[in-house]
Coordinates of C-alpha atoms in Angstrom, one line a residue:
X6 CA 64.0 114.6 139.0
X7 CA 60.6 115.8 139.8
X8 CA 58.2 113.4 141.2
X9 CA 55.9 111.8 138.5
X10 CA 52.5 111.6 140.3
X11 CA 49.1 110.0 139.0
X12 CA 45.9 110.1 141.0
X13 CA 45.3 106.3 140.3
X14 CA 47.8 104.4 142.2
X15 CA 49.5 101.2 140.0
X16 CA 48.0 99.1 142.8
X17 CA 44.5 99.8 141.7
X18 CA 45.3 99.0 138.2
X19 CA 46.9 95.9 138.9
X20 CA 44.4 94.6 140.8
X21 CA 42.0 95.0 138.0
X22 CA 44.1 93.2 135.8
X23 CA 45.3 90.5 138.3
X24 CA 41.4 90.0 139.6
X25 CA 40.6 89.3 135.9
X26 CA 36.7 89.8 136.1
X27 CA 36.6 93.1 134.5
X28 CA 35.9 93.2 130.8
X29 CA 38.8 92.1 128.9
X30 CA 39.3 95.5 127.1
X31 CA 39.4 97.1 130.5
X32 CA 42.0 94.8 131.8
X33 CA 43.9 95.4 128.4
X34 CA 43.8 99.4 129.0
X35 CA 44.8 99.2 132.6
X36 CA 47.7 96.5 131.8
X37 CA 48.6 99.5 128.9
X38 CA 48.4 102.3 131.3
X39 CA 50.7 100.6 134.0
X40 CA 53.2 99.6 131.2
X41 CA 53.3 103.0 129.7
X42 CA 53.6 104.8 133.0
X43 CA 56.6 102.5 133.7
X44 CA 58.1 103.6 130.2
X45 CA 57.7 107.3 130.5
X46 CA 59.6 106.9 134.1
X47 CA 62.1 105.0 132.6
X48 CA 62.8 107.2 129.9
X49 CA 62.7 110.3 132.0
X50 CA 65.8 108.7 134.1
X51 CA 67.5 107.6 130.7
X52 CA 67.1 111.2 129.2
X53 CA 67.9 113.0 132.3
X54 CA 64.9 115.1 132.3
X55 CA 65.4 117.9 134.8
X56 CA 62.7 120.3 135.9
X57 CA 63.0 123.5 138.4
X58 CA 62.1 121.6 141.4
X59 CA 62.0 121.7 145.5
X60 CA 63.0 125.6 145.5
X61 CA 61.7 128.2 147.9
X62 CA 59.7 130.8 146.5
X63 CA 61.6 133.9 146.0
X64 CA 60.1 137.2 145.6
X65 CA 61.7 140.4 146.1
X66 CA 64.5 139.3 148.5
X67 CA 67.6 141.4 148.5
X68 CA 71.3 140.0 148.8
X69 CA 71.2 140.4 152.4
X70 CA 68.7 138.1 153.7
X71 CA 65.8 139.4 156.2
X72 CA 67.2 137.2 159.1
X73 CA 70.2 139.0 159.0
X74 CA 68.4 142.3 159.1
X75 CA 66.3 141.1 162.2
X76 CA 69.2 140.0 163.8
X77 CA 70.8 143.3 163.6
X78 CA 67.6 145.1 164.6
X79 CA 67.8 143.0 168.0
X80 CA 71.3 143.5 169.0
X81 CA 72.2 146.6 167.3
X82 CA 74.9 148.9 169.0
X83 CA 73.2 152.0 168.2
X84 CA 69.8 153.2 167.8
X85 CA 70.5 154.3 164.3
X86 CA 71.7 150.9 163.4
X87 CA 68.5 149.3 164.9
X88 CA 66.2 152.1 163.0
X89 CA 68.1 151.4 159.6
X90 CA 67.5 147.8 159.9
X91 CA 63.8 148.2 160.9
X92 CA 63.3 150.4 157.9
X93 CA 64.9 147.8 155.4
X94 CA 62.7 145.2 156.9
X95 CA 59.6 147.2 156.5
X96 CA 60.6 148.2 152.8
X97 CA 61.5 144.3 151.9
X98 CA 57.9 143.3 153.5
X99 CA 56.2 145.9 151.3
X100 CA 57.8 144.8 148.3
X101 CA 56.9 141.0 148.9
X102 CA 53.4 142.2 149.7
X103 CA 53.0 144.4 146.6
X104 CA 54.7 141.4 144.2
X105 CA 52.2 138.9 145.9
X106 CA 49.1 141.0 144.8
X107 CA 50.0 140.2 140.9
X108 CA 47.6 137.8 139.1
X109 CA 49.1 135.8 136.1
X110 CA 46.6 133.3 135.2
X111 CA 48.0 132.0 131.8
X112 CA 46.0 128.8 130.9
X113 CA 46.0 126.6 127.6
X114 CA 44.5 123.3 127.1
X115 CA 45.4 121.3 124.6
X116 CA 43.9 118.2 122.7
X117 CA 46.9 115.4 123.1
X118 CA 45.0 113.2 120.3
X119 CA 45.9 110.2 122.2
X120 CA 49.7 110.6 121.8
X121 CA 52.0 109.1 124.4
X122 CA 54.9 111.5 123.8
X123 CA 55.2 112.9 127.6
X124 CA 58.5 114.8 126.3
X125 CA 57.1 116.7 123.8
X126 CA 53.1 116.2 123.8
X127 CA 51.5 117.8 120.7
X128 CA 50.5 121.5 120.7
X129 CA 49.2 121.8 117.3
X130 CA 45.7 121.5 118.4
X131 CA 44.9 124.3 121.2
X132 CA 41.3 123.6 122.6
X133 CA 40.9 126.9 124.8
X134 CA 43.8 129.3 125.6
X135 CA 43.4 132.2 128.2
X136 CA 40.5 134.4 128.0
X137 CA 38.8 132.1 125.3
X138 CA 35.5 131.0 125.3
X139 CA 34.2 127.4 126.2
X140 CA 34.0 124.8 123.4
X141 CA 31.1 123.3 122.2
X142 CA 29.9 119.5 122.6
X143 CA 30.7 119.0 119.0
X144 CA 34.1 120.2 119.6
X145 CA 34.4 117.9 122.3
X146 CA 31.7 115.5 123.4
X147 CA 33.5 114.6 126.4
X148 CA 33.6 118.0 127.8
X149 CA 37.1 117.1 129.3
X150 CA 38.6 120.6 127.6
X151 CA 36.1 122.8 129.5
X152 CA 36.1 121.1 132.8
X153 CA 40.0 121.2 132.8
X154 CA 40.1 124.9 131.9
X155 CA 37.5 125.8 134.7
X156 CA 38.9 123.6 137.1
X157 CA 42.6 125.6 136.7
X158 CA 41.1 128.6 137.3
X159 CA 39.3 127.7 140.5
X160 CA 42.3 125.9 141.7
X161 CA 44.5 129.0 140.7
X162 CA 42.1 131.3 142.4
X163 CA 41.9 129.3 145.7
X164 CA 45.9 129.7 146.0
X165 CA 45.7 133.2 144.8
X166 CA 43.0 134.4 147.1
X167 CA 44.0 132.7 150.3
X168 CA 47.7 132.0 150.1
X169 CA 48.6 135.1 147.7
X170 CA 50.4 132.2 145.7
X171 CA 50.7 133.2 142.0
X172 CA 50.4 129.7 140.1
X173 CA 52.3 126.4 140.6
X174 CA 55.7 128.3 141.3
X175 CA 54.6 131.2 142.8
X176 CA 55.4 133.5 139.9
X177 CA 52.8 132.9 137.5
X178 CA 53.9 129.6 135.7
X179 CA 51.9 129.1 132.6
X180 CA 49.3 126.4 133.1
X181 CA 49.3 123.8 130.2
X182 CA 46.8 121.0 130.2
X183 CA 46.8 118.0 127.9
X184 CA 43.3 116.2 127.6
X185 CA 42.7 112.8 125.6
X186 CA 46.2 111.8 126.7
X187 CA 47.3 108.3 125.4
X188 CA 45.4 105.4 124.0
X189 CA 43.5 104.0 127.0
X190 CA 45.2 105.8 129.7
X191 CA 43.2 105.3 132.8
X192 CA 44.8 108.3 134.7
X193 CA 45.6 111.7 135.7
X194 CA 49.1 113.3 136.6
X195 CA 51.4 116.0 137.1
X196 CA 54.7 114.9 135.3
X197 CA 56.8 118.0 136.5
X198 CA 55.8 120.3 133.9
X199 CA 52.2 119.9 132.7
X200 CA 49.0 118.6 133.8
X201 CA 47.6 115.6 131.9
X202 CA 44.7 113.6 132.0
X203 CA 43.5 110.6 130.1
X204 CA 40.0 109.5 129.3
X205 CA 37.8 107.5 131.2
X206 CA 36.1 104.3 130.2
X207 CA 33.1 104.2 131.4
X208 CA 33.5 100.5 132.9
X209 CA 35.6 101.0 135.9
X210 CA 36.8 104.8 135.5
X211 CA 34.1 107.5 134.7
X212 CA 36.8 110.2 133.8
X213 CA 39.3 112.5 135.5
X214 CA 38.8 116.2 134.6
X215 CA 35.0 116.0 135.9
X216 CA 36.5 115.9 139.5
X217 CA 37.7 119.4 140.6
X218 CA 39.9 117.7 143.5
X219 CA 41.7 115.7 141.2
X220 CA 42.7 118.8 139.1
X221 CA 43.7 120.4 142.3
X222 CA 45.4 117.3 143.5
X223 CA 47.9 117.2 140.7
X224 CA 48.1 121.0 140.7
X225 CA 49.3 120.7 144.2
X226 CA 52.0 118.1 143.3
X227 CA 53.3 121.0 141.3
X228 CA 53.3 123.3 144.4
X229 CA 55.1 120.8 146.4
X230 CA 57.6 120.6 143.9
X231 CA 58.5 124.1 144.0
X232 CA 58.2 124.5 147.6
X233 CA 59.7 121.4 149.2
X234 CA 62.1 119.0 148.5
X235 CA 60.1 115.9 149.6
X236 CA 61.2 112.7 148.3
X237 CA 58.6 110.7 146.6
X238 CA 59.0 107.7 148.6
X239 CA 58.2 106.1 152.0
X240 CA 56.8 108.6 154.4
X241 CA 58.2 111.8 152.5
X242 CA 56.4 110.5 149.6
X243 CA 53.2 109.8 151.9
X244 CA 53.2 113.4 152.9
X245 CA 53.6 114.6 149.6
X246 CA 50.6 112.7 148.4
X247 CA 48.6 113.8 151.5
X248 CA 49.3 117.4 150.8
X249 CA 47.8 116.9 147.4
X250 CA 44.9 115.5 148.7
X251 CA 44.6 118.3 151.5
X252 CA 44.6 121.3 149.3
X253 CA 42.5 119.1 146.6
X254 CA 39.8 118.5 149.1
X255 CA 39.8 122.4 150.2
X256 CA 39.4 123.6 146.6
X257 CA 36.5 121.0 146.2
X258 CA 34.7 122.5 149.5
X259 CA 35.5 126.0 148.3
X260 CA 34.8 126.0 144.6
X261 CA 32.6 123.1 143.6
X262 CA 29.6 125.0 144.4
X263 CA 30.7 128.5 144.8
X264 CA 27.5 129.9 146.0
X265 CA 27.6 127.2 149.0
X266 CA 31.4 126.9 149.8
X267 CA 31.3 123.8 152.6
X268 CA 32.3 124.2 156.2
X269 CA 34.3 121.1 157.7
X270 CA 31.4 119.5 159.0
X271 CA 29.2 120.0 155.9
X272 CA 31.6 118.3 153.5
X273 CA 32.3 114.8 152.9
X274 CA 35.9 114.7 152.5
X275 CA 35.9 112.3 149.6
X276 CA 38.8 112.5 147.1
X277 CA 37.6 111.3 143.7
X278 CA 34.2 111.0 144.6
X279 CA 32.9 110.5 141.0
X280 CA 35.8 108.7 139.5
X281 CA 34.4 105.3 139.8
X282 CA 31.7 104.4 137.0
X283 CA 28.3 103.2 137.7
X284 CA 28.2 99.8 138.9
X285 CA 31.5 99.9 141.1
X286 CA 31.0 99.2 144.5
X287 CA 32.9 102.7 145.7
X288 CA 32.0 106.2 146.9
X289 CA 35.6 107.6 146.2
X290 CA 39.3 107.0 145.4
X291 CA 40.0 107.9 149.1
X292 CA 38.1 109.0 152.2
X293 CA 40.2 111.6 154.3
X294 CA 37.4 111.4 157.4
X295 CA 37.7 107.3 157.3
X296 CA 40.6 106.2 155.3
X297 CA 40.3 102.6 154.0
X298 CA 36.7 102.9 153.4
X299 CA 36.3 104.5 150.1
X300 CA 35.7 101.5 148.0
X301 CA 35.4 97.6 148.0
X302 CA 34.9 96.0 144.7
X303 CA 35.5 92.8 142.9
X304 CA 37.1 94.8 139.9
X305 CA 39.6 96.7 141.9
X306 CA 39.7 95.2 145.4
X307 CA 39.3 97.1 148.7
X308 CA 40.6 100.2 149.7
X309 CA 43.9 99.5 151.6
X310 CA 44.5 103.0 153.4
X311 CA 45.5 103.0 157.1
X312 CA 44.1 105.6 159.3
X313 CA 46.4 105.2 162.3
X314 CA 50.2 104.7 162.7
X315 CA 49.7 101.3 164.1
X316 CA 48.7 100.2 160.7
X317 CA 51.4 101.7 158.8
X318 CA 52.4 99.3 156.0
X319 CA 55.9 98.7 154.8
X320 CA 55.7 98.1 151.2
X321 CA 58.1 97.2 148.2
X322 CA 55.2 98.8 146.0
X323 CA 53.8 101.9 145.4
X324 CA 57.1 103.8 146.3
X325 CA 57.0 102.5 149.7
X326 CA 53.2 103.2 149.9
X327 CA 52.7 106.7 149.1
X328 CA 49.2 106.4 148.4
X329 CA 48.6 104.0 151.0
X330 CA 50.0 105.7 154.3
X331 CA 48.8 108.9 153.2
X332 CA 45.8 107.9 155.0
X333 CA 47.3 108.7 158.4
X334 CA 48.0 112.3 157.7
X335 CA 44.7 112.6 155.7
X336 CA 42.9 111.7 158.9
X337 CA 45.1 114.0 160.7
X338 CA 43.9 117.1 158.5
X339 CA 40.6 116.1 158.8
X340 CA 40.5 115.9 162.6
X341 CA 42.4 119.1 162.8
X342 CA 40.2 121.0 160.5
X343 CA 37.0 119.6 162.5
X344 CA 38.4 120.7 165.9
X345 CA 39.0 124.3 164.6
X346 CA 35.7 124.2 162.7
X347 CA 34.2 126.6 160.2
X348 CA 36.2 126.5 156.7
X349 CA 39.1 124.3 156.4
X350 CA 41.0 127.0 154.6
X351 CA 40.5 129.5 156.9
X352 CA 41.5 127.1 160.1
X353 CA 43.9 124.1 159.3
X354 CA 44.7 125.0 155.9
X355 CA 46.8 127.8 156.7
X356 CA 48.7 125.9 159.1
X357 CA 49.3 123.5 156.9
X358 CA 50.5 125.9 154.1
X359 CA 53.0 127.4 156.5
X360 CA 54.3 124.0 157.3
X361 CA 55.0 123.4 153.6
X362 CA 56.2 126.4 152.4
X363 CA 58.5 126.8 155.7
X364 CA 61.6 125.9 154.0
X365 CA 62.1 123.3 157.0
X366 CA 61.2 120.0 155.2
X367 CA 63.9 117.7 154.5
X368 CA 64.0 115.4 151.6
X369 CA 63.2 112.4 154.0
X370 CA 60.7 114.4 156.3
X371 CA 59.1 112.2 158.5
X372 CA 55.3 112.3 159.8
X373 CA 56.6 113.6 163.0
X374 CA 58.8 116.1 161.4
X375 CA 55.9 117.3 159.5
X376 CA 53.5 117.3 162.4
X377 CA 56.1 119.2 164.5
X378 CA 56.0 122.0 161.8
X379 CA 52.2 122.2 161.7
X380 CA 52.1 122.7 165.6
X381 CA 54.8 125.4 165.4
X382 CA 52.8 127.2 162.9
X383 CA 49.5 126.8 164.9
X384 CA 49.5 129.6 167.2
X385 CA 46.4 129.6 169.2
X386 CA 45.4 126.2 167.7
X387 CA 48.4 124.2 168.6
X388 CA 46.5 122.4 171.4
X389 CA 43.9 121.2 168.8
X390 CA 46.7 120.3 165.7
X391 CA 48.8 118.1 168.2
X392 CA 45.8 116.5 169.6
X393 CA 44.6 115.6 165.9
X394 CA 48.1 114.2 165.4
X395 CA 48.1 112.3 168.6
X396 CA 44.6 110.5 167.3
X397 CA 46.5 108.9 164.2
X398 CA 49.6 108.0 166.4
X399 CA 51.9 111.3 167.2
X400 CA 54.6 111.2 168.2
X401 CA 54.8 107.8 166.0
X402 CA 57.5 106.1 168.2
X403 CA 58.0 102.6 166.5
X404 CA 60.9 102.8 163.9
X405 CA 59.5 102.4 160.6
X406 CA 60.7 102.0 156.9
X407 CA 61.5 105.8 155.7
X408 CA 62.2 107.1 159.4

């Protein structure tokens, strides 16, 4: 079962309900969102909805894997055998490189018309499809459709340009986005097949599609689904959430202002910077530089993210704290990117991507296991990467839930 990933954690929505100081219609909407998300999750389990998940990208690989040819080349009995294996490896590399240069950007943005049908969201009202023009304010006063369509391209371009990844699955998966999902749905999510966005209320939440990093965050949950079997619970789930933030923040730094991409020291490292409505005491949904400081408001409570392993939280909610404990690897990435310097997508970003796509992450991967993979793939930056993880508690020695 593919993970069901929402940008706004349930504990935030529940805090609004339990505190009871927000306007009643906002409380009702948050309560409705919680209940509907649970209904969707239950229905997915009951109906056994399956999606292609946790598989490695396979591009132009023959029946004999490359590592066998590499072994033959290293231990060949004759020069002819060695030369044959080397030629095969060279040919396979060229095939993969050629396949990786093809773009298959295919976007369609639909109006969900406030439907709650997650299994078959309505596709009868296409707002923009690939190659189409942006729609007018009269057609969509919220601007959500245009923002979704543009955000899809920026995120796709980021992955393609820097990692030669062709869409979410690496093979040109069609990007279907649904805006205006649900009645009073205060969230955005990747449901295993589609990217789905509810509407803001202007009281607590100011919208979801206008934040590029939120679109890229949900897009990245799809990338994780197709590259790693990370279970969406405990440490592996926190890694899943952190990876979505890591690539979401890089897309924001690169593409929010294309004429002025941000270096690691210019960026503010805020996820969901504009998600809160006016009057909410919050800078963002999460702060990767200083986890636990993004918001503190009477409506929604205080940001609970830890910044160090010493403060890791063993929880019964939030799938074991996936949105909360992700603050630890989030800060590790910030520190790594800052120590390397320059643009994050040229420094720490490729290291994290190599670790994610290495094929070595297990279903219940721990922080230490992922950290070790980044160090292993860091080349000349290995010392800095290890130092970054050390500053947040590496090698994470104390036995914790999910270890």
